[in-house]
JSON list of C-alpha atoms in Angstrom, two decimals:
[
{"chain": "S", "resi": 1, "resn": "UNK", "atom": "CA", "xyz": [101.99, 97.16, -32.78]},
{"chain": "S", "resi": 2, "resn": "UNK", "atom": "CA", "xyz": [100.36, 97.51, -29.37]},
{"chain": "S", "resi": 3, "resn": "UNK", "atom": "CA", "xyz": [96.93, 98.37, -28.08]},
{"chain": "S", "resi": 4, "resn": "UNK", "atom": "CA", "xyz": [96.51, 98.34, -24.29]},
{"chain": "S", "resi": 5, "resn": "UNK", "atom": "CA", "xyz": [94.22, 99.82, -21.65]},
{"chain": "S", "resi": 6, "resn": "UNK", "atom": "CA", "xyz": [95.52, 101.60, -18.56]},
{"chain": "S", "resi": 7, "resn": "UNK", "atom": "CA", "xyz": [93.92, 101.48, -15.10]},
{"chain": "S", "resi": 8, "resn": "UNK", "atom": "CA", "xyz": [91.76, 104.51, -15.99]},
{"chain": "S", "resi": 9, "resn": "UNK", "atom": "CA", "xyz": [90.43, 102.69, -19.09]},
{"chain": "S", "resi": 10, "resn": "UNK", "atom": "CA", "xyz": [92.37, 104.96, -21.47]},
{"chain": "S", "resi": 11, "resn": "UNK", "atom": "CA", "xyz": [93.57, 103.30, -24.66]},
{"chain": "S", "resi": 12, "resn": "UNK", "atom": "CA", "xyz": [97.29, 103.44, -25.55]},
{"chain": "S", "resi": 13, "resn": "UNK", "atom": "CA", "xyz": [98.40, 102.62, -29.09]},
{"chain": "S", "resi": 14, "resn": "UNK", "atom": "CA", "xyz": [101.88, 102.38, -30.60]},
{"chain": "S", "resi": 15, "resn": "UNK", "atom": "CA", "xyz": [103.56, 100.95, -33.65]},
{"chain": "S", "resi": 16, "resn": "UNK", "atom": "CA", "xyz": [106.04, 101.62, -36.42]},
{"chain": "S", "resi": 17, "resn": "UNK", "atom": "CA", "xyz": [105.83, 105.26, -37.50]},
{"chain": "S", "resi": 18, "resn": "UNK", "atom": "CA", "xyz": [102.64, 106.02, -35.55]},
{"chain": "S", "resi": 19, "resn": "UNK", "atom": "CA", "xyz": [104.02, 107.80, -32.53]},
{"chain": "S", "resi": 20, "resn": "UNK", "atom": "CA", "xyz": [102.25, 107.04, -29.26]},
{"chain": "S", "resi": 21, "resn": "UNK", "atom": "CA", "xyz": [98.50, 107.61, -29.24]},
{"chain": "S", "resi": 22, "resn": "UNK", "atom": "CA", "xyz": [96.16, 107.72, -26.26]},
{"chain": "S", "resi": 23, "resn": "UNK", "atom": "CA", "xyz": [92.37, 107.91, -26.17]},
{"chain": "S", "resi": 24, "resn": "UNK", "atom": "CA", "xyz": [90.34, 108.80, -23.06]},
{"chain": "S", "resi": 25, "resn": "UNK", "atom": "CA", "xyz": [86.93, 108.01, -24.55]},
{"chain": "S", "resi": 26, "resn": "UNK", "atom": "CA", "xyz": [86.52, 111.47, -26.05]},
{"chain": "S", "resi": 27, "resn": "UNK", "atom": "CA", "xyz": [89.83, 112.75, -27.38]},
{"chain": "S", "resi": 28, "resn": "UNK", "atom": "CA", "xyz": [92.80, 111.23, -29.18]},
{"chain": "S", "resi": 29, "resn": "UNK", "atom": "CA", "xyz": [96.24, 112.62, -28.32]},
{"chain": "S", "resi": 30, "resn": "UNK", "atom": "CA", "xyz": [99.24, 111.76, -30.49]},
{"chain": "S", "resi": 31, "resn": "UNK", "atom": "CA", "xyz": [102.79, 112.09, -29.16]},
{"chain": "S", "resi": 32, "resn": "UNK", "atom": "CA", "xyz": [105.51, 112.15, -31.80]},
{"chain": "S", "resi": 33, "resn": "UNK", "atom": "CA", "xyz": [108.90, 113.71, -32.55]},
{"chain": "S", "resi": 34, "resn": "UNK", "atom": "CA", "xyz": [107.23, 116.94, -33.71]},
{"chain": "S", "resi": 35, "resn": "UNK", "atom": "CA", "xyz": [105.20, 117.68, -30.58]},
{"chain": "S", "resi": 36, "resn": "UNK", "atom": "CA", "xyz": [107.04, 115.94, -27.73]},
{"chain": "S", "resi": 37, "resn": "UNK", "atom": "CA", "xyz": [110.51, 114.87, -26.64]},
{"chain": "S", "resi": 38, "resn": "UNK", "atom": "CA", "xyz": [110.02, 111.28, -27.82]},
{"chain": "S", "resi": 39, "resn": "UNK", "atom": "CA", "xyz": [113.16, 110.35, -29.85]},
{"chain": "S", "resi": 40, "resn": "UNK", "atom": "CA", "xyz": [111.37, 108.18, -32.44]},
{"chain": "S", "resi": 41, "resn": "UNK", "atom": "CA", "xyz": [107.89, 107.80, -33.91]},
{"chain": "S", "resi": 42, "resn": "UNK", "atom": "CA", "xyz": [108.11, 104.01, -33.63]},
{"chain": "S", "resi": 43, "resn": "UNK", "atom": "CA", "xyz": [107.56, 101.67, -30.72]},
{"chain": "S", "resi": 44, "resn": "UNK", "atom": "CA", "xyz": [107.57, 97.89, -30.48]},
{"chain": "S", "resi": 45, "resn": "UNK", "atom": "CA", "xyz": [105.37, 97.38, -27.41]},
{"chain": "S", "resi": 46, "resn": "UNK", "atom": "CA", "xyz": [103.50, 99.09, -24.62]},
{"chain": "S", "resi": 47, "resn": "UNK", "atom": "CA", "xyz": [103.07, 97.50, -21.20]},
{"chain": "S", "resi": 48, "resn": "UNK", "atom": "CA", "xyz": [101.16, 98.98, -18.27]},
{"chain": "S", "resi": 49, "resn": "UNK", "atom": "CA", "xyz": [102.10, 97.74, -14.80]},
{"chain": "S", "resi": 50, "resn": "UNK", "atom": "CA", "xyz": [99.93, 97.41, -11.70]},
{"chain": "S", "resi": 51, "resn": "UNK", "atom": "CA", "xyz": [100.85, 100.98, -10.65]},
{"chain": "S", "resi": 52, "resn": "UNK", "atom": "CA", "xyz": [99.52, 102.32, -13.99]},
{"chain": "S", "resi": 53, "resn": "UNK", "atom": "CA", "xyz": [103.06, 103.10, -15.20]},
{"chain": "S", "resi": 54, "resn": "UNK", "atom": "CA", "xyz": [103.35, 102.87, -18.97]},
{"chain": "S", "resi": 55, "resn": "UNK", "atom": "CA", "xyz": [106.52, 101.15, -20.25]},
{"chain": "S", "resi": 56, "resn": "UNK", "atom": "CA", "xyz": [107.07, 101.74, -23.96]},
{"chain": "S", "resi": 57, "resn": "UNK", "atom": "CA", "xyz": [109.83, 99.96, -25.86]},
{"chain": "S", "resi": 58, "resn": "UNK", "atom": "CA", "xyz": [111.17, 102.27, -28.57]},
{"chain": "S", "resi": 59, "resn": "UNK", "atom": "CA", "xyz": [112.40, 101.30, -32.03]},
{"chain": "S", "resi": 60, "resn": "UNK", "atom": "CA", "xyz": [115.71, 102.39, -33.58]},
{"chain": "S", "resi": 61, "resn": "UNK", "atom": "CA", "xyz": [117.63, 101.45, -30.40]},
{"chain": "S", "resi": 62, "resn": "UNK", "atom": "CA", "xyz": [116.16, 104.49, -28.62]},
{"chain": "S", "resi": 63, "resn": "UNK", "atom": "CA", "xyz": [115.59, 102.63, -25.35]},
{"chain": "S", "resi": 64, "resn": "UNK", "atom": "CA", "xyz": [112.61, 102.59, -23.03]},
{"chain": "S", "resi": 65, "resn": "UNK", "atom": "CA", "xyz": [110.08, 105.30, -22.20]},
{"chain": "S", "resi": 66, "resn": "UNK", "atom": "CA", "xyz": [108.48, 105.27, -18.75]},
{"chain": "S", "resi": 67, "resn": "UNK", "atom": "CA", "xyz": [105.35, 107.39, -18.25]},
{"chain": "S", "resi": 68, "resn": "UNK", "atom": "CA", "xyz": [104.32, 107.77, -14.62]},
{"chain": "S", "resi": 69, "resn": "UNK", "atom": "CA", "xyz": [101.41, 110.15, -14.16]},
{"chain": "S", "resi": 70, "resn": "UNK", "atom": "CA", "xyz": [102.45, 112.80, -16.70]},
{"chain": "S", "resi": 71, "resn": "UNK", "atom": "CA", "xyz": [106.20, 112.53, -16.13]},
{"chain": "S", "resi": 72, "resn": "UNK", "atom": "CA", "xyz": [108.26, 111.01, -18.95]},
{"chain": "S", "resi": 73, "resn": "UNK", "atom": "CA", "xyz": [111.57, 109.28, -18.21]},
{"chain": "S", "resi": 74, "resn": "UNK", "atom": "CA", "xyz": [113.79, 107.83, -20.92]},
{"chain": "S", "resi": 75, "resn": "UNK", "atom": "CA", "xyz": [116.23, 104.99, -20.34]},
{"chain": "S", "resi": 76, "resn": "UNK", "atom": "CA", "xyz": [118.89, 104.29, -22.95]},
{"chain": "S", "resi": 77, "resn": "UNK", "atom": "CA", "xyz": [122.50, 103.19, -23.35]},
{"chain": "S", "resi": 78, "resn": "UNK", "atom": "CA", "xyz": [123.86, 106.68, -22.62]},
{"chain": "S", "resi": 79, "resn": "UNK", "atom": "CA", "xyz": [122.10, 107.52, -19.37]},
{"chain": "S", "resi": 80, "resn": "UNK", "atom": "CA", "xyz": [121.36, 104.17, -17.74]},
{"chain": "S", "resi": 81, "resn": "UNK", "atom": "CA", "xyz": [123.83, 101.51, -18.89]},
{"chain": "S", "resi": 82, "resn": "UNK", "atom": "CA", "xyz": [121.07, 99.85, -20.89]},
{"chain": "S", "resi": 83, "resn": "UNK", "atom": "CA", "xyz": [121.98, 97.58, -23.79]},
{"chain": "S", "resi": 84, "resn": "UNK", "atom": "CA", "xyz": [122.20, 99.23, -27.21]},
{"chain": "S", "resi": 85, "resn": "UNK", "atom": "CA", "xyz": [119.49, 96.97, -28.65]},
{"chain": "S", "resi": 86, "resn": "UNK", "atom": "CA", "xyz": [115.93, 97.20, -29.79]},
{"chain": "S", "resi": 87, "resn": "UNK", "atom": "CA", "xyz": [113.60, 95.95, -27.10]},
{"chain": "S", "resi": 88, "resn": "UNK", "atom": "CA", "xyz": [110.59, 94.05, -28.37]},
{"chain": "S", "resi": 89, "resn": "UNK", "atom": "CA", "xyz": [108.39, 93.35, -25.36]},
{"chain": "S", "resi": 90, "resn": "UNK", "atom": "CA", "xyz": [107.91, 93.88, -21.64]},
{"chain": "S", "resi": 91, "resn": "UNK", "atom": "CA", "xyz": [106.24, 92.38, -18.58]},
{"chain": "S", "resi": 92, "resn": "UNK", "atom": "CA", "xyz": [106.45, 92.81, -14.82]},
{"chain": "S", "resi": 93, "resn": "UNK", "atom": "CA", "xyz": [106.79, 90.15, -12.14]},
{"chain": "S", "resi": 94, "resn": "UNK", "atom": "CA", "xyz": [105.02, 89.89, -8.77]},
{"chain": "S", "resi": 95, "resn": "UNK", "atom": "CA", "xyz": [107.56, 92.29, -7.21]},
{"chain": "S", "resi": 96, "resn": "UNK", "atom": "CA", "xyz": [106.86, 94.84, -9.97]},
{"chain": "S", "resi": 97, "resn": "UNK", "atom": "CA", "xyz": [110.30, 94.36, -11.55]},
{"chain": "S", "resi": 98, "resn": "UNK", "atom": "CA", "xyz": [110.26, 95.20, -15.26]},
{"chain": "S", "resi": 99, "resn": "UNK", "atom": "CA", "xyz": [111.44, 92.50, -17.69]},
{"chain": "S", "resi": 100, "resn": "UNK", "atom": "CA", "xyz": [112.38, 93.34, -21.31]},
{"chain": "S", "resi": 101, "resn": "UNK", "atom": "CA", "xyz": [113.10, 91.06, -24.25]},
{"chain": "S", "resi": 102, "resn": "UNK", "atom": "CA", "xyz": [115.67, 91.76, -26.95]},
{"chain": "S", "resi": 103, "resn": "UNK", "atom": "CA", "xyz": [117.79, 90.01, -29.57]},
{"chain": "S", "resi": 104, "resn": "UNK", "atom": "CA", "xyz": [117.95, 90.09, -33.36]},
{"chain": "S", "resi": 105, "resn": "UNK", "atom": "CA", "xyz": [118.74, 87.42, -35.91]},
{"chain": "S", "resi": 106, "resn": "UNK", "atom": "CA", "xyz": [122.30, 86.21, -35.22]},
{"chain": "S", "resi": 107, "resn": "UNK", "atom": "CA", "xyz": [122.56, 88.05, -31.88]},
{"chain": "S", "resi": 108, "resn": "UNK", "atom": "CA", "xyz": [121.99, 86.17, -28.63]},
{"chain": "S", "resi": 109, "resn": "UNK", "atom": "CA", "xyz": [118.62, 86.79, -27.04]},
{"chain": "S", "resi": 110, "resn": "UNK", "atom": "CA", "xyz": [118.75, 88.63, -23.73]},
{"chain": "S", "resi": 111, "resn": "UNK", "atom": "CA", "xyz": [116.23, 89.38, -21.06]},
{"chain": "S", "resi": 112, "resn": "UNK", "atom": "CA", "xyz": [116.83, 92.54, -19.07]},
{"chain": "S", "resi": 113, "resn": "UNK", "atom": "CA", "xyz": [115.38, 92.99, -15.59]},
{"chain": "S", "resi": 114, "resn": "UNK", "atom": "CA", "xyz": [114.92, 96.44, -14.03]},
{"chain": "S", "resi": 115, "resn": "UNK", "atom": "CA", "xyz": [114.34, 96.51, -10.29]},
{"chain": "S", "resi": 116, "resn": "UNK", "atom": "CA", "xyz": [113.82, 100.27, -10.08]},
{"chain": "S", "resi": 117, "resn": "UNK", "atom": "CA", "xyz": [117.54, 100.94, -9.59]},
{"chain": "S", "resi": 118, "resn": "UNK", "atom": "CA", "xyz": [119.65, 98.57, -11.69]},
{"chain": "S", "resi": 119, "resn": "UNK", "atom": "CA", "xyz": [119.42, 96.95, -15.12]},
{"chain": "S", "resi": 120, "resn": "UNK", "atom": "CA", "xyz": [120.34, 93.28, -14.81]},
{"chain": "S", "resi": 121, "resn": "UNK", "atom": "CA", "xyz": [121.04, 91.22, -17.94]},
{"chain": "S", "resi": 122, "resn": "UNK", "atom": "CA", "xyz": [119.99, 87.60, -18.11]},
{"chain": "S", "resi": 123, "resn": "UNK", "atom": "CA", "xyz": [121.27, 85.49, -20.99]},
{"chain": "S", "resi": 124, "resn": "UNK", "atom": "CA", "xyz": [118.99, 82.51, -21.62]},
{"chain": "S", "resi": 125, "resn": "UNK", "atom": "CA", "xyz": [120.88, 79.40, -22.72]},
{"chain": "S", "resi": 126, "resn": "UNK", "atom": "CA", "xyz": [119.87, 76.24, -24.50]},
{"chain": "S", "resi": 127, "resn": "UNK", "atom": "CA", "xyz": [120.09, 72.74, -23.05]},
{"chain": "S", "resi": 128, "resn": "UNK", "atom": "CA", "xyz": [123.74, 72.54, -24.21]},
{"chain": "S", "resi": 129, "resn": "UNK", "atom": "CA", "xyz": [124.64, 75.67, -22.22]},
{"chain": "S", "resi": 130, "resn": "UNK", "atom": "CA", "xyz": [125.06, 77.84, -25.32]},
{"chain": "S", "resi": 131, "resn": "UNK", "atom": "CA", "xyz": [123.56, 81.24, -26.14]},
{"chain": "S", "resi": 132, "resn": "UNK", "atom": "CA", "xyz": [120.35, 81.27, -28.15]},
{"chain": "S", "resi": 133, "resn": "UNK", "atom": "CA", "xyz": [120.30, 83.40, -31.30]},
{"chain": "S", "resi": 134, "resn": "UNK", "atom": "CA", "xyz": [117.06, 85.07, -32.28]},
{"chain": "S", "resi": 135, "resn": "UNK", "atom": "CA", "xyz": [114.53, 87.64, -31.11]},
{"chain": "S", "resi": 136, "resn": "UNK", "atom": "CA", "xyz": [112.34, 87.58, -28.01]},
{"chain": "S", "resi": 137, "resn": "UNK", "atom": "CA", "xyz": [108.89, 88.53, -29.29]},
{"chain": "S", "resi": 138, "resn": "UNK", "atom": "CA", "xyz": [106.70, 88.20, -26.18]},
{"chain": "S", "resi": 139, "resn": "UNK", "atom": "CA", "xyz": [107.14, 88.08, -22.41]},
{"chain": "S", "resi": 140, "resn": "UNK", "atom": "CA", "xyz": [104.51, 87.04, -19.89]},
{"chain": "S", "resi": 141, "resn": "UNK", "atom": "CA", "xyz": [104.35, 86.44, -16.14]},
{"chain": "S", "resi": 142, "resn": "UNK", "atom": "CA", "xyz": [102.21, 83.48, -15.07]},
{"chain": "S", "resi": 143, "resn": "UNK", "atom": "CA", "xyz": [100.21, 83.03, -11.86]},
{"chain": "S", "resi": 144, "resn": "UNK", "atom": "CA", "xyz": [103.17, 81.37, -10.11]},
{"chain": "S", "resi": 145, "resn": "UNK", "atom": "CA", "xyz": [105.56, 84.22, -10.94]},
{"chain": "S", "resi": 146, "resn": "UNK", "atom": "CA", "xyz": [107.44, 82.42, -13.72]},
{"chain": "S", "resi": 147, "resn": "UNK", "atom": "CA", "xyz": [108.58, 84.54, -16.65]},
{"chain": "S", "resi": 148, "resn": "UNK", "atom": "CA", "xyz": [107.68, 83.04, -20.04]},
{"chain": "S", "resi": 149, "resn": "UNK", "atom": "CA", "xyz": [109.13, 84.14, -23.36]},
{"chain": "S", "resi": 150, "resn": "UNK", "atom": "CA", "xyz": [108.40, 83.39, -26.98]},
{"chain": "S", "resi": 151, "resn": "UNK", "atom": "CA", "xyz": [111.38, 83.83, -29.30]},
{"chain": "S", "resi": 152, "resn": "UNK", "atom": "CA", "xyz": [111.94, 83.44, -33.00]},
{"chain": "S", "resi": 153, "resn": "UNK", "atom": "CA", "xyz": [115.12, 81.43, -33.59]},
{"chain": "S", "resi": 154, "resn": "UNK", "atom": "CA", "xyz": [117.64, 82.38, -36.27]},
{"chain": "S", "resi": 155, "resn": "UNK", "atom": "CA", "xyz": [120.48, 80.63, -38.03]},
{"chain": "S", "resi": 156, "resn": "UNK", "atom": "CA", "xyz": [122.46, 82.42, -40.71]},
{"chain": "S", "resi": 157, "resn": "UNK", "atom": "CA", "xyz": [119.91, 85.30, -40.70]},
{"chain": "S", "resi": 158, "resn": "UNK", "atom": "CA", "xyz": [117.02, 82.96, -41.42]},
{"chain": "S", "resi": 159, "resn": "UNK", "atom": "CA", "xyz": [114.15, 82.21, -39.04]},
{"chain": "S", "resi": 160, "resn": "UNK", "atom": "CA", "xyz": [114.21, 78.47, -38.38]},
{"chain": "S", "resi": 161, "resn": "UNK", "atom": "CA", "xyz": [111.67, 78.02, -35.60]},
{"chain": "S", "resi": 162, "resn": "UNK", "atom": "CA", "xyz": [110.37, 79.25, -32.28]},
{"chain": "S", "resi": 163, "resn": "UNK", "atom": "CA", "xyz": [111.34, 78.82, -28.68]},
{"chain": "S", "resi": 164, "resn": "UNK", "atom": "CA", "xyz": [109.03, 78.82, -25.71]},
{"chain": "S", "resi": 165, "resn": "UNK", "atom": "CA", "xyz": [111.03, 79.41, -22.50]},
{"chain": "S", "resi": 166, "resn": "UNK", "atom": "CA", "xyz": [110.17, 79.52, -18.81]},
{"chain": "S", "resi": 167, "resn": "UNK", "atom": "CA", "xyz": [112.34, 81.18, -16.15]},
{"chain": "S", "resi": 168, "resn": "UNK", "atom": "CA", "xyz": [111.50, 80.24, -12.57]},
{"chain": "S", "resi": 169, "resn": "UNK", "atom": "CA", "xyz": [113.90, 82.74, -10.97]},
{"chain": "S", "resi": 170, "resn": "UNK", "atom": "CA", "xyz": [116.83, 80.31, -11.07]},
{"chain": "S", "resi": 171, "resn": "UNK", "atom": "CA", "xyz": [116.69, 78.17, -14.19]},
{"chain": "S", "resi": 172, "resn": "UNK", "atom": "CA", "xyz": [115.54, 78.27, -17.80]},
{"chain": "S", "resi": 173, "resn": "UNK", "atom": "CA", "xyz": [113.42, 75.54, -19.35]},
{"chain": "S", "resi": 174, "resn": "UNK", "atom": "CA", "xyz": [113.19, 75.63, -23.15]},
{"chain": "S", "resi": 175, "resn": "UNK", "atom": "CA", "xyz": [110.77, 74.02, -25.59]},
{"chain": "S", "resi": 176, "resn": "UNK", "atom": "CA", "xyz": [111.97, 74.35, -29.18]},
{"chain": "S", "resi": 177, "resn": "UNK", "atom": "CA", "xyz": [109.39, 74.36, -31.94]},
{"chain": "S", "resi": 178, "resn": "UNK", "atom": "CA", "xyz": [110.99, 73.49, -35.29]},
{"chain": "S", "resi": 179, "resn": "UNK", "atom": "CA", "xyz": [108.51, 75.32, -37.48]},
{"chain": "S", "resi": 180, "resn": "UNK", "atom": "CA", "xyz": [109.13, 78.47, -39.50]},
{"chain": "S", "resi": 181, "resn": "UNK", "atom": "CA", "xyz": [105.58, 79.66, -38.72]},
{"chain": "S", "resi": 182, "resn": "UNK", "atom": "CA", "xyz": [106.84, 81.51, -35.70]},
{"chain": "S", "resi": 183, "resn": "UNK", "atom": "CA", "xyz": [104.54, 81.81, -32.70]},
{"chain": "S", "resi": 184, "resn": "UNK", "atom": "CA", "xyz": [104.42, 85.38, -31.45]},
{"chain": "S", "resi": 185, "resn": "UNK", "atom": "CA", "xyz": [102.02, 85.46, -28.51]},
{"chain": "S", "resi": 186, "resn": "UNK", "atom": "CA", "xyz": [101.43, 83.57, -25.29]},
{"chain": "S", "resi": 187, "resn": "UNK", "atom": "CA", "xyz": [98.41, 83.66, -23.02]},
{"chain": "S", "resi": 188, "resn": "UNK", "atom": "CA", "xyz": [98.30, 81.72, -19.76]}
]
């Protein structure tokens, strides 16, 4: 579930089965499969970048929705070579590149970067150089431009802990937390 404010102080809300809701201080508008071209009524996150573009990660492997002004653009596996995964979270870096987190249980986690033209896949690895299985739950850009992620780790379809990771543009640094009470948020 997401609740965020855009640059005009409008509220944007999304979640499982809710559609996308926006509130301008007076009126609620709900976008769903019945009244718009959105392919699902479920989203996993909403992120608003510094240009007031709304990036909405859609459930059911439906891709990403970009809302710029009132123009909707969908990105998915068919039209943009995007992974056929659910995306869980988003952030932007200092250059306004979009970063998306994915993964699920026994699948390797992946971070996808969109520079406005290409989708680039980054596969975080552990200290042994192996893929990390789990789900990226949160992404955040710090004041130095590092990308941070919080992931739930899985082994044999069971959550076994959390992973806090930092990407400095070249290398990953991982801090594993061996606790089943998975952390889900990060604030720097």
